[in-house]
PDB file of C-alpha atoms in Angstrom:
ATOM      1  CA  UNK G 570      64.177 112.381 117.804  1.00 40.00           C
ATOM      2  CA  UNK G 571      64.592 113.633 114.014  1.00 47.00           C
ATOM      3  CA  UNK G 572      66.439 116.208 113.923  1.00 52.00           C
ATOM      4  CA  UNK G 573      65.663 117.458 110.238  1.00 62.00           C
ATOM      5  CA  UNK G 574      66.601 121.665 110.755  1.00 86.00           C
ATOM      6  CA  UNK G 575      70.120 121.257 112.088  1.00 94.00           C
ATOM      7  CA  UNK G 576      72.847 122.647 110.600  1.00 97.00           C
ATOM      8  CA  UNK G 577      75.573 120.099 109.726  1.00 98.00           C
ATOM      9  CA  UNK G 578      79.092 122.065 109.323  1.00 98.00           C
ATOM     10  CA  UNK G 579      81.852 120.533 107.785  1.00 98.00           C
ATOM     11  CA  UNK G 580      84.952 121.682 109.957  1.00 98.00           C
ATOM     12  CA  UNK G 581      87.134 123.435 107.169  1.00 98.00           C
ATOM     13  CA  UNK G 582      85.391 120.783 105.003  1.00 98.00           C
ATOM     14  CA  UNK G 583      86.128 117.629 106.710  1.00 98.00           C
ATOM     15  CA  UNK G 584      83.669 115.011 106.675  1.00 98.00           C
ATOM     16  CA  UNK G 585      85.055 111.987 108.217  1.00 97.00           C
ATOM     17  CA  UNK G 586      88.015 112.802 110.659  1.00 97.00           C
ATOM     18  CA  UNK G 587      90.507 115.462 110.504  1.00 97.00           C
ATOM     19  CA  UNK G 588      92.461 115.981 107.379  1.00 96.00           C
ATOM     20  CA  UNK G 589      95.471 116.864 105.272  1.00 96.00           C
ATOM     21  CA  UNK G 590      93.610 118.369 102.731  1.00 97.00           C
ATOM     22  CA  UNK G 591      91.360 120.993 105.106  1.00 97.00           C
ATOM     23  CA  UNK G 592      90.637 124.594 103.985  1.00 98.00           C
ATOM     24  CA  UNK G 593      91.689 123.220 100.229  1.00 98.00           C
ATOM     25  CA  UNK G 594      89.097 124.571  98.271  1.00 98.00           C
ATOM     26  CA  UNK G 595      88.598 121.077  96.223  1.00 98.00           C
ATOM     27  CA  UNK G 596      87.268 119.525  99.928  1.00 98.00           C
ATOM     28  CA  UNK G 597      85.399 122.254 100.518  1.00 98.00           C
ATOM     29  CA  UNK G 598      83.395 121.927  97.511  1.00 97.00           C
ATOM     30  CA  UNK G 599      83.233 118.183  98.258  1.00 98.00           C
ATOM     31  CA  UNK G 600      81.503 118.876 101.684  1.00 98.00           C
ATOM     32  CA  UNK G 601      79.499 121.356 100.194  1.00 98.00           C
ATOM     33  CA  UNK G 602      77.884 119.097  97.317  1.00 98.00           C
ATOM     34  CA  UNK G 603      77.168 116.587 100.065  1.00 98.00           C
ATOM     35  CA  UNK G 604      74.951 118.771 101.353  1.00 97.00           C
ATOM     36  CA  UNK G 605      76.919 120.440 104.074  1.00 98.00           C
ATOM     37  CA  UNK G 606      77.435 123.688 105.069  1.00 98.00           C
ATOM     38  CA  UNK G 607      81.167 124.642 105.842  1.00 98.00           C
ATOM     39  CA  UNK G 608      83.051 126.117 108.137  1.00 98.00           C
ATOM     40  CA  UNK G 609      86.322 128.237 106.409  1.00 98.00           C
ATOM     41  CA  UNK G 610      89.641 129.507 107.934  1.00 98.00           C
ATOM     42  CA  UNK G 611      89.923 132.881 105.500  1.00 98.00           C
ATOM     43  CA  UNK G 612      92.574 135.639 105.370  1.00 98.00           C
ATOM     44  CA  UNK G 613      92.905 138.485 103.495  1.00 98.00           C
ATOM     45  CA  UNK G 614      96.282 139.293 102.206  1.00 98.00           C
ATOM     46  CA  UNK G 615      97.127 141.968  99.941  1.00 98.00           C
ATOM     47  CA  UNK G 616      93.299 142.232  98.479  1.00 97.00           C
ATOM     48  CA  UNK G 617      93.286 138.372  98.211  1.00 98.00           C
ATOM     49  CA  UNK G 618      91.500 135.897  99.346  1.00 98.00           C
ATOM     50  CA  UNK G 619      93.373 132.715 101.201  1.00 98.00           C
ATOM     51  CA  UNK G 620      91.989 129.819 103.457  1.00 98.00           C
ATOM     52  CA  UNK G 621      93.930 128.361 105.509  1.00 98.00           C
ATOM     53  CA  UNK G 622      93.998 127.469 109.134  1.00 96.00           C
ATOM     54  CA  UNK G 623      97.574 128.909 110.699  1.00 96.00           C
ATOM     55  CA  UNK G 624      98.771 131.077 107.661  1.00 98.00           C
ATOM     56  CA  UNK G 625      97.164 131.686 104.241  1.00 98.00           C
ATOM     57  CA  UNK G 626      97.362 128.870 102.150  1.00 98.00           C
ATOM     58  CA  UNK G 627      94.836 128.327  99.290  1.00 98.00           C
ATOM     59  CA  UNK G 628      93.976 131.373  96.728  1.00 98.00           C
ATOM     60  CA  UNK G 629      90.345 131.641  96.285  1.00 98.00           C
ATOM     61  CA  UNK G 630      87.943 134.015  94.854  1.00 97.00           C
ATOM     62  CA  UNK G 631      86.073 135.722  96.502  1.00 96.00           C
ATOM     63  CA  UNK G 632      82.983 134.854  95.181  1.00 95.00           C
ATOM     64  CA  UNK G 633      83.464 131.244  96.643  1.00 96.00           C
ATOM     65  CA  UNK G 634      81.781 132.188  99.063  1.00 96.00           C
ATOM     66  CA  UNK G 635      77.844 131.242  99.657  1.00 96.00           C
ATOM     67  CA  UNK G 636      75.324 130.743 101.823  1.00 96.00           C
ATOM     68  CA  UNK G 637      76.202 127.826 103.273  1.00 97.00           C
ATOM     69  CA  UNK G 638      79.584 129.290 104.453  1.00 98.00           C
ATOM     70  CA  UNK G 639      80.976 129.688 108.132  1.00 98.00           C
ATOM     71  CA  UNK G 640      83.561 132.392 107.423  1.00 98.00           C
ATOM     72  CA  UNK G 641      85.703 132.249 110.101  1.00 98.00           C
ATOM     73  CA  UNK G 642      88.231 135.532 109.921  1.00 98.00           C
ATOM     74  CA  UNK G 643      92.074 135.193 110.697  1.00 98.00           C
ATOM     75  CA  UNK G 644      92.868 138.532 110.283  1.00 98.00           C
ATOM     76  CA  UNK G 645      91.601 141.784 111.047  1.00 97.00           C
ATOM     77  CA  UNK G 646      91.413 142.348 106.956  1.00 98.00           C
ATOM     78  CA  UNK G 647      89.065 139.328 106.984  1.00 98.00           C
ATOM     79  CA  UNK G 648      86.956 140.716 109.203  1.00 96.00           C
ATOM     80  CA  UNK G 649      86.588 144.047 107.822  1.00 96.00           C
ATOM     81  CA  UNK G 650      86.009 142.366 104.507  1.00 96.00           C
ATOM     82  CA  UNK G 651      83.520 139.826 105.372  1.00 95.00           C
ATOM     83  CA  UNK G 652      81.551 141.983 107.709  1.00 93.00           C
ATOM     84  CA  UNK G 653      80.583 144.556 104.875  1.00 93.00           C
ATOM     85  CA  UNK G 654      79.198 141.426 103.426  1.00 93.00           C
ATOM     86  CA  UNK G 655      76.076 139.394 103.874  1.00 93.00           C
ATOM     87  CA  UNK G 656      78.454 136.418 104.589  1.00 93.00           C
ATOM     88  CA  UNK G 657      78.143 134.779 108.071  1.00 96.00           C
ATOM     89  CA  UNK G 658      81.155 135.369 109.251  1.00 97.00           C
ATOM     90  CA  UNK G 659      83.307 135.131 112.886  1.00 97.00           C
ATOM     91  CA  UNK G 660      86.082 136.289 114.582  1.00 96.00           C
ATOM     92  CA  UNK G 661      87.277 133.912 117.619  1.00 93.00           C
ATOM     93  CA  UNK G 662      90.314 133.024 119.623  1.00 90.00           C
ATOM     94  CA  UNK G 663      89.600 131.197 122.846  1.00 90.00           C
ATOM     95  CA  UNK G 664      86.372 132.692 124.055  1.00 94.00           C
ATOM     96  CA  UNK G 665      83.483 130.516 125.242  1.00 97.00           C
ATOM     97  CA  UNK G 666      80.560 132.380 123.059  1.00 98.00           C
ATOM     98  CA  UNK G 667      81.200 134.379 119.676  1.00 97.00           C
ATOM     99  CA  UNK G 668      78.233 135.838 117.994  1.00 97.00           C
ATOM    100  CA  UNK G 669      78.673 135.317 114.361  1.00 97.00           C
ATOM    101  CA  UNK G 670      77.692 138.311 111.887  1.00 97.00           C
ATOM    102  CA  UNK G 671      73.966 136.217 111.190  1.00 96.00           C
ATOM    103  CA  UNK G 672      73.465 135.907 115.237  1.00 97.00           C
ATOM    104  CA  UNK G 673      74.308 132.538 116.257  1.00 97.00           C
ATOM    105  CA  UNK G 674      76.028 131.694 119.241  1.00 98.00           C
ATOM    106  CA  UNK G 675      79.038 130.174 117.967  1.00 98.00           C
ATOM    107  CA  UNK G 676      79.668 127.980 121.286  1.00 97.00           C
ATOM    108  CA  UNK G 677      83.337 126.146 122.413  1.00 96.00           C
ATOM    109  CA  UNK G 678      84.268 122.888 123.002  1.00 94.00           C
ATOM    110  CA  UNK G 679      82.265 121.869 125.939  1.00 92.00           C
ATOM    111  CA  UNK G 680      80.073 124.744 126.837  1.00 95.00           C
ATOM    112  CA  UNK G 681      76.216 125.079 127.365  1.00 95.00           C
ATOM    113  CA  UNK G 682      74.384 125.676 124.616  1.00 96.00           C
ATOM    114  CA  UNK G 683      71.478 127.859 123.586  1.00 94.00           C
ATOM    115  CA  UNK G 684      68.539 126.943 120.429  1.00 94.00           C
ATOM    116  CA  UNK G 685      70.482 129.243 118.690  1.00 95.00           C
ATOM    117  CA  UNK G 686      74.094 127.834 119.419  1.00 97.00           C
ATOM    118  CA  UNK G 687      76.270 125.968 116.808  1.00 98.00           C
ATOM    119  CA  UNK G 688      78.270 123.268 118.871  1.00 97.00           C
ATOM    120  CA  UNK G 689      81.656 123.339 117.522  1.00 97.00           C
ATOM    121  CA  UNK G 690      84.178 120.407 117.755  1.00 97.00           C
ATOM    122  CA  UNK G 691      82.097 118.184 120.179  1.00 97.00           C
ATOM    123  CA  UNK G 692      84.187 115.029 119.634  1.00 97.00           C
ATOM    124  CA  UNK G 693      86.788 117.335 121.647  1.00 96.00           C
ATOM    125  CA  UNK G 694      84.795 117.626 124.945  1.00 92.00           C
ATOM    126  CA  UNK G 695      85.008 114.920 127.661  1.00 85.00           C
ATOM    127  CA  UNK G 696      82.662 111.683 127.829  1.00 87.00           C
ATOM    128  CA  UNK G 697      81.172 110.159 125.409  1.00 91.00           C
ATOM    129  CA  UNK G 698      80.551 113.071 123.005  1.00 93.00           C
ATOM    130  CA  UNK G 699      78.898 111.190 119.894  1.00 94.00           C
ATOM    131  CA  UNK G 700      75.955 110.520 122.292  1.00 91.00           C
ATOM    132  CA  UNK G 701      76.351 114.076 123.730  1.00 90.00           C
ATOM    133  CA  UNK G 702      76.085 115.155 120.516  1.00 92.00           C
ATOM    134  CA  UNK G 703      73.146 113.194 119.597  1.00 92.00           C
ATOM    135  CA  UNK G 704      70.904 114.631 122.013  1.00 90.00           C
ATOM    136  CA  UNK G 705      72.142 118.210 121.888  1.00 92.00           C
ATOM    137  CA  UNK G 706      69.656 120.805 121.498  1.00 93.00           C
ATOM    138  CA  UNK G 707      70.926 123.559 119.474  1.00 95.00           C
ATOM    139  CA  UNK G 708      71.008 125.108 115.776  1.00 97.00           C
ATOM    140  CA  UNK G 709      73.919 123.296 114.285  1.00 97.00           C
ATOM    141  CA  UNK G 710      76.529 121.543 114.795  1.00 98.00           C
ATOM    142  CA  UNK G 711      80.349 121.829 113.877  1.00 98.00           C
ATOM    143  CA  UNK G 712      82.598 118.755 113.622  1.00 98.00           C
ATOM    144  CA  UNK G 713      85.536 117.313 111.616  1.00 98.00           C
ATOM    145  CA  UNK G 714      82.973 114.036 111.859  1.00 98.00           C
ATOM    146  CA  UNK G 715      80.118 115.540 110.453  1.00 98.00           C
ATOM    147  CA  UNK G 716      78.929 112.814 108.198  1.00 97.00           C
ATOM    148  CA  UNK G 717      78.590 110.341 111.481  1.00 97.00           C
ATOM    149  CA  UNK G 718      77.035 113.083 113.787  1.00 97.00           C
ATOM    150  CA  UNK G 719      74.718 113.549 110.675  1.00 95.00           C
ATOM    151  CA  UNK G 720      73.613 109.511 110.607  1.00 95.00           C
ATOM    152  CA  UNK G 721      73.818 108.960 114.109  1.00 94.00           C
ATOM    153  CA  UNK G 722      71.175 112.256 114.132  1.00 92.00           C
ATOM    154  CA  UNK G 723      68.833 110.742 111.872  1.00 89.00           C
TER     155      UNK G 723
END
């Protein structure tokens, strides 16, 4: 099966395993002229723009920001920000479904999924995810692995 109209997310811009350098803006850009879309841990701090997963951590500008961005807010400033924006952005703690601000069902670690879901972190869920993962119906897909998910895909 080709699946040519997935999304492929970079995981705070990871591309082949978790890493030391996620949410830095220089692998960010490296996911994103790859081809991938991203997924970004973003705070707003004093009318500043950080990524970062459990604090602020990387000064950006805010014009960073495209497209193929997954804005996931940390704090409630985030979300106020990004939501007056046409960025698709998130807010999400533990829940099982969020509905990002463009409508997709961005779906946890395990959970069913929807055409219209974005599977996040699938090499976390039980059994042999990579072929899980392979046959997964859904709009896109969210993994620190994204590059093997991507060839294994094609």
């Amino acid at each position: 099966m080709n699946y040519t109209d997935t999304k492929y997310i970079a995981h705070r811009g990871n591309l082949v395993g978790p890493s030391a350098m996620e949410n830095h803006p220089d692998q960010i850009r490296e996911a994103l002229n790859a081809g991938f879309d991203v997924e970004v841990d973003a705070w707003i701090v004093d009318n500043k723009l950080y990524f970062g997963h459990d604090a602020p951590q990387y000064e950006v500008s805010f014009d960073i920001i495209t497209d193929q961005f997954w804005v996931h807010c940390k704090n409630f400033e985030a979300l106020k920000w990004h939501s007056r924006t046409s960025h698709n952005c998130f807010w999400h703690d533990t829940d099982d479904y969020t509905l990002t601000s463009k409508n997709f069902l961005w779906t946890n670690i395990g959970k069913e999924l929807h055409y219209n879901s974005v599977m996040v972190m699938p090499e976390l869920s039980s059994g042999d995810w990579l072929t899980n993962t392979v046959n997964a119906k859904c709009y896109g897909i969210c993994s620190d692995y994204i590059q093997k998910i991507k060839i294994a895909r094609a």
